[in-house]
PDB file of C-alpha atoms in Angstrom:
ATOM      1  CA  ARG A 284     177.775  71.451 120.948  1.00  0.00           C
ATOM      2  CA  PHE A 285     181.326  70.598 119.938  1.00  0.00           C
ATOM      3  CA  GLU A 286     184.181  69.456 122.177  1.00  0.00           C
ATOM      4  CA  VAL A 287     187.704  70.228 120.954  1.00  0.00           C
ATOM      5  CA  SER A 288     190.761  68.379 122.252  1.00  0.00           C
ATOM      6  CA  LEU A 289     194.440  69.245 122.097  1.00  0.00           C
ATOM      7  CA  GLY A 290     196.301  65.967 122.276  1.00  0.00           C
ATOM      8  CA  ASP A 291     194.658  63.830 124.961  1.00  0.00           C
ATOM      9  CA  GLU A 292     193.141  66.757 126.869  1.00  0.00           C
ATOM     10  CA  LYS A 293     189.780  68.412 126.208  1.00  0.00           C
ATOM     11  CA  ALA A 294     190.601  72.084 125.548  1.00  0.00           C
ATOM     12  CA  LEU A 295     187.286  73.784 124.899  1.00  0.00           C
ATOM     13  CA  VAL A 296     183.563  73.378 124.372  1.00  0.00           C
ATOM     14  CA  LEU A 297     181.834  75.359 121.620  1.00  0.00           C
ATOM     15  CA  VAL A 298     178.074  75.922 121.871  1.00  0.00           C
ATOM     16  CA  MET A 299     176.167  77.768 119.120  1.00  0.00           C
ATOM     17  CA  ASN A 300     172.722  79.309 119.581  1.00  0.00           C
ATOM     18  CA  GLN A 301     171.090  77.357 116.707  1.00  0.00           C
ATOM     19  CA  LYS A 302     171.816  74.768 114.019  1.00  0.00           C
ATOM     20  CA  VAL A 303     170.580  76.611 110.908  1.00  0.00           C
ATOM     21  CA  TYR A 304     171.077  80.313 110.213  1.00  0.00           C
ATOM     22  CA  SER A 305     169.721  82.671 107.546  1.00  0.00           C
ATOM     23  CA  CYS A 306     171.563  85.368 105.660  1.00  0.00           C
ATOM     24  CA  GLY A 307     171.228  88.458 107.854  1.00  0.00           C
ATOM     25  CA  ASP A 308     171.287  86.453 111.122  1.00  0.00           C
ATOM     26  CA  CYS A 309     174.017  86.597 113.762  1.00  0.00           C
ATOM     27  CA  VAL A 310     175.885  83.501 114.886  1.00  0.00           C
ATOM     28  CA  ALA A 311     176.050  83.622 118.678  1.00  0.00           C
ATOM     29  CA  ALA A 312     178.564  81.219 120.134  1.00  0.00           C
ATOM     30  CA  SER A 313     179.905  80.482 123.584  1.00  0.00           C
ATOM     31  CA  VAL A 314     183.425  79.142 123.943  1.00  0.00           C
ATOM     32  CA  GLU A 315     184.205  77.546 127.303  1.00  0.00           C
ATOM     33  CA  LEU A 316     187.892  76.882 127.967  1.00  0.00           C
ATOM     34  CA  VAL A 317     188.159  73.692 130.013  1.00  0.00           C
ATOM     35  CA  GLY A 318     191.800  72.537 129.792  1.00  0.00           C
ATOM     36  CA  VAL A 319     193.799  72.254 133.020  1.00  0.00           C
ATOM     37  CA  LYS A 320     197.286  71.402 131.669  1.00  0.00           C
ATOM     38  CA  ARG A 321     197.304  74.278 129.157  1.00  0.00           C
ATOM     39  CA  VAL A 322     196.130  77.887 129.341  1.00  0.00           C
ATOM     40  CA  CYS A 323     194.468  79.403 126.297  1.00  0.00           C
ATOM     41  CA  THR A 324     196.205  82.744 125.646  1.00  0.00           C
ATOM     42  CA  GLY A 325     194.487  83.739 122.415  1.00  0.00           C
ATOM     43  CA  LEU A 326     191.388  82.862 120.424  1.00  0.00           C
ATOM     44  CA  VAL A 327     190.348  83.910 116.924  1.00  0.00           C
ATOM     45  CA  VAL A 328     186.809  83.005 115.810  1.00  0.00           C
ATOM     46  CA  SER A 329     186.088  83.488 112.085  1.00  0.00           C
ATOM     47  CA  LEU A 330     182.984  83.111 109.933  1.00  0.00           C
ATOM     48  CA  GLU A 331     183.900  81.901 106.430  1.00  0.00           C
ATOM     49  CA  SER A 332     182.189  80.717 103.277  1.00  0.00           C
ATOM     50  CA  HIS A 333     183.828  78.425 100.718  1.00  0.00           C
ATOM     51  CA  GLU A 334     182.611  78.448  97.097  1.00  0.00           C
ATOM     52  CA  THR A 335     183.851  75.502  95.043  1.00  0.00           C
ATOM     53  CA  LEU A 336     183.469  74.961  91.279  1.00  0.00           C
ATOM     54  CA  LEU A 337     182.667  71.280  90.741  1.00  0.00           C
ATOM     55  CA  MET A 338     182.324  71.093  86.962  1.00  0.00           C
ATOM     56  CA  LYS A 339     184.238  72.848  84.227  1.00  0.00           C
ATOM     57  CA  ARG A 340     181.927  74.728  81.884  1.00  0.00           C
ATOM     58  CA  ALA A 341     182.816  76.088  78.460  1.00  0.00           C
ATOM     59  CA  ASP A 342     181.299  79.504  79.225  1.00  0.00           C
ATOM     60  CA  ILE A 343     183.295  79.969  82.475  1.00  0.00           C
ATOM     61  CA  SER A 344     187.006  80.646  82.387  1.00  0.00           C
ATOM     62  CA  TYR A 345     189.008  79.550  85.424  1.00  0.00           C
ATOM     63  CA  THR A 346     192.301  77.893  86.122  1.00  0.00           C
ATOM     64  CA  GLN A 347     192.416  74.221  86.888  1.00  0.00           C
ATOM     65  CA  GLY A 348     192.113  73.111  90.505  1.00  0.00           C
ATOM     66  CA  THR A 349     194.837  72.964  93.081  1.00  0.00           C
ATOM     67  CA  ALA A 350     198.076  71.030  92.630  1.00  0.00           C
ATOM     68  CA  ASP A 351     196.566  68.029  94.426  1.00  0.00           C
ATOM     69  CA  GLY A 352     193.733  67.798  91.869  1.00  0.00           C
ATOM     70  CA  GLN A 353     191.029  69.417  94.021  1.00  0.00           C
ATOM     71  CA  PRO A 354     188.583  71.775  92.297  1.00  0.00           C
ATOM     72  CA  PRO A 355     189.180  75.536  92.696  1.00  0.00           C
ATOM     73  CA  THR A 356     187.734  77.021  95.890  1.00  0.00           C
ATOM     74  CA  GLN A 357     187.218  80.669  96.828  1.00  0.00           C
ATOM     75  CA  THR A 358     187.244  81.291 100.602  1.00  0.00           C
ATOM     76  CA  THR A 359     185.649  84.496 101.882  1.00  0.00           C
ATOM     77  CA  LEU A 360     186.225  85.761 105.409  1.00  0.00           C
ATOM     78  CA  HIS A 361     182.987  87.507 106.396  1.00  0.00           C
ATOM     79  CA  THR A 362     183.878  88.481 109.952  1.00  0.00           C
ATOM     80  CA  ASN A 363     186.180  87.494 112.791  1.00  0.00           C
ATOM     81  CA  VAL A 364     186.729  88.199 116.468  1.00  0.00           C
ATOM     82  CA  THR A 365     190.137  88.138 118.171  1.00  0.00           C
ATOM     83  CA  GLU A 366     190.326  87.700 121.946  1.00  0.00           C
ATOM     84  CA  MET A 367     193.343  87.699 124.231  1.00  0.00           C
ATOM     85  CA  THR A 368     192.184  85.145 126.795  1.00  0.00           C
ATOM     86  CA  PRO A 369     194.620  84.606 129.694  1.00  0.00           C
ATOM     87  CA  TYR A 370     192.656  83.550 132.765  1.00  0.00           C
ATOM     88  CA  MET A 371     189.330  83.714 130.876  1.00  0.00           C
ATOM     89  CA  ARG A 372     187.186  80.605 131.013  1.00  0.00           C
ATOM     90  CA  ASN A 373     184.092  81.604 129.020  1.00  0.00           C
ATOM     91  CA  ILE A 374     183.936  83.821 125.926  1.00  0.00           C
ATOM     92  CA  GLN A 375     180.826  84.843 123.983  1.00  0.00           C
ATOM     93  CA  VAL A 376     181.091  85.986 120.370  1.00  0.00           C
ATOM     94  CA  LEU A 377     178.524  87.427 117.966  1.00  0.00           C
ATOM     95  CA  LEU A 378     179.311  87.130 114.244  1.00  0.00           C
ATOM     96  CA  PRO A 379     176.893  88.645 111.687  1.00  0.00           C
ATOM     97  CA  ILE A 380     176.132  86.828 108.430  1.00  0.00           C
ATOM     98  CA  PRO A 381     175.797  89.439 105.665  1.00  0.00           C
ATOM     99  CA  LEU A 382     172.338  89.659 104.106  1.00  0.00           C
ATOM    100  CA  SER A 383     173.955  89.562 100.659  1.00  0.00           C
ATOM    101  CA  ALA A 384     176.060  86.454 101.426  1.00  0.00           C
ATOM    102  CA  PRO A 385     175.474  83.217  99.512  1.00  0.00           C
ATOM    103  CA  ALA A 386     173.425  80.505 101.202  1.00  0.00           C
ATOM    104  CA  THR A 387     174.659  76.941 101.694  1.00  0.00           C
ATOM    105  CA  LEU A 388     173.956  75.033  98.470  1.00  0.00           C
ATOM    106  CA  MET A 389     175.158  72.296  96.191  1.00  0.00           C
ATOM    107  CA  THR A 390     174.485  71.913  92.477  1.00  0.00           C
ATOM    108  CA  THR A 391     176.227  69.953  89.735  1.00  0.00           C
ATOM    109  CA  VAL A 392     178.297  73.072  88.964  1.00  0.00           C
ATOM    110  CA  CYS A 393     179.199  74.520  92.378  1.00  0.00           C
ATOM    111  CA  LYS A 394     178.790  74.244  96.112  1.00  0.00           C
ATOM    112  CA  VAL A 395     178.825  76.796  98.914  1.00  0.00           C
ATOM    113  CA  GLU A 396     179.774  75.711 102.437  1.00  0.00           C
ATOM    114  CA  TRP A 397     180.072  77.746 105.644  1.00  0.00           C
ATOM    115  CA  THR A 398     182.389  77.208 108.604  1.00  0.00           C
ATOM    116  CA  LEU A 399     182.982  78.737 111.986  1.00  0.00           C
ATOM    117  CA  ARG A 400     186.775  78.528 112.359  1.00  0.00           C
ATOM    118  CA  LEU A 401     188.534  78.634 115.730  1.00  0.00           C
ATOM    119  CA  GLN A 402     192.248  79.360 116.038  1.00  0.00           C
ATOM    120  CA  ILE A 403     193.389  78.576 119.569  1.00  0.00           C
ATOM    121  CA  THR A 404     196.794  79.499 121.021  1.00  0.00           C
ATOM    122  CA  THR A 405     197.741  77.676 124.225  1.00  0.00           C
ATOM    123  CA  VAL A 406     200.772  77.451 126.483  1.00  0.00           C
ATOM    124  CA  ALA A 407     201.563  74.850 129.141  1.00  0.00           C
ATOM    125  CA  VAL A 408     200.619  75.951 132.671  1.00  0.00           C
ATOM    126  CA  ASP A 409     204.136  75.247 133.953  1.00  0.00           C
ATOM    127  CA  ALA A 410     205.952  76.809 130.939  1.00  0.00           C
ATOM    128  CA  PRO A 411     208.512  79.533 131.697  1.00  0.00           C
ATOM    129  CA  SER A 412     207.514  83.120 130.924  1.00  0.00           C
ATOM    130  CA  GLY A 413     208.042  84.068 127.271  1.00  0.00           C
ATOM    131  CA  THR A 414     207.524  80.517 125.976  1.00  0.00           C
ATOM    132  CA  ASP A 415     205.909  80.356 122.553  1.00  0.00           C
ATOM    133  CA  GLY A 416     202.459  78.841 122.518  1.00  0.00           C
ATOM    134  CA  GLN A 417     201.003  76.072 120.395  1.00  0.00           C
ATOM    135  CA  THR A 418     198.413  77.218 117.836  1.00  0.00           C
ATOM    136  CA  VAL A 419     195.703  74.854 116.600  1.00  0.00           C
ATOM    137  CA  THR A 420     192.950  75.576 114.049  1.00  0.00           C
ATOM    138  CA  TRP A 421     189.588  73.793 114.132  1.00  0.00           C
ATOM    139  CA  SER A 422     186.412  74.319 112.053  1.00  0.00           C
ATOM    140  CA  ALA A 423     182.723  73.644 112.697  1.00  0.00           C
ATOM    141  CA  PRO A 424     180.285  73.391 109.770  1.00  0.00           C
ATOM    142  CA  LEU A 425     177.320  75.792 109.542  1.00  0.00           C
ATOM    143  CA  ILE A 426     174.171  75.720 107.446  1.00  0.00           C
ATOM    144  CA  VAL A 427     173.131  79.126 106.089  1.00  0.00           C
ATOM    145  CA  ALA A 428     169.716  79.436 104.429  1.00  0.00           C
ATOM    146  CA  PRO A 429     168.611  82.245 102.095  1.00  0.00           C
ATOM    147  CA  PRO A 430     167.138  85.246 103.907  1.00  0.00           C
ATOM    148  CA  PRO A 431     163.411  85.018 104.590  1.00  0.00           C
ATOM    149  CA  THR A 432     161.250  86.790 102.015  1.00  0.00           C
ATOM    150  CA  HIS A 433     159.569  88.778 104.820  1.00  0.00           C
ATOM    151  CA  HIS A 434     162.865  90.488 105.694  1.00  0.00           C
ATOM    152  CA  PRO A 435     162.404  94.310 105.907  1.00  0.00           C
ATOM    153  CA  LEU A 436     164.867  94.956 103.067  1.00  0.00           C
ATOM    154  CA  PHE A 437     162.821  92.758 100.742  1.00  0.00           C
ATOM    155  CA  ALA A 438     159.602  94.512 101.740  1.00  0.00           C
ATOM    156  CA  GLU A 439     161.080  97.890 100.739  1.00  0.00           C
ATOM    157  CA  ALA A 440     162.319  96.505  97.412  1.00  0.00           C
ATOM    158  CA  SER A 441     158.893  95.134  96.503  1.00  0.00           C
ATOM    159  CA  VAL A 442     156.994  98.422  96.937  1.00  0.00           C
ATOM    160  CA  PRO A 443     155.623  99.401  93.503  1.00  0.00           C
ATOM    161  CA  LEU A 444     156.842 102.704  92.117  1.00  0.00           C
ATOM    162  CA  SER A 445     154.073 105.211  91.291  1.00  0.00           C
TER     163      SER A 445
END
């Protein structure tokens, strides 16, 4: 359960169905809009993985990190849901994690992290019609484990050929 605030006002509550997911699972989340001074007009929920190279290796060719000295990171958008939300108070989303996606891990060479990213667009309740909204982005960390070895796709792959 995460509570997200915009300024001094609580804007939404995010509740996910579990803490740890496996590749091939679906992330089910409920977003409850609770703000009273602002109305949420749009919501984008994205499932992303971030792969970061931590150590330069002689056998891997890549450019140096970002301008601020951070190591290079590849962000992959796996799925997202866009909702137009005027007057909605509760939104449920279902985001599948691909079976072939990398699991959360960290080694001396690289790390893989997962996030559920929310992009919220709000407008003041008393704002005149046509007023541009304020957009805020917020991320929640996820833990994604490798798929279980008893997954049906693995069972088919392990059948001996005759």
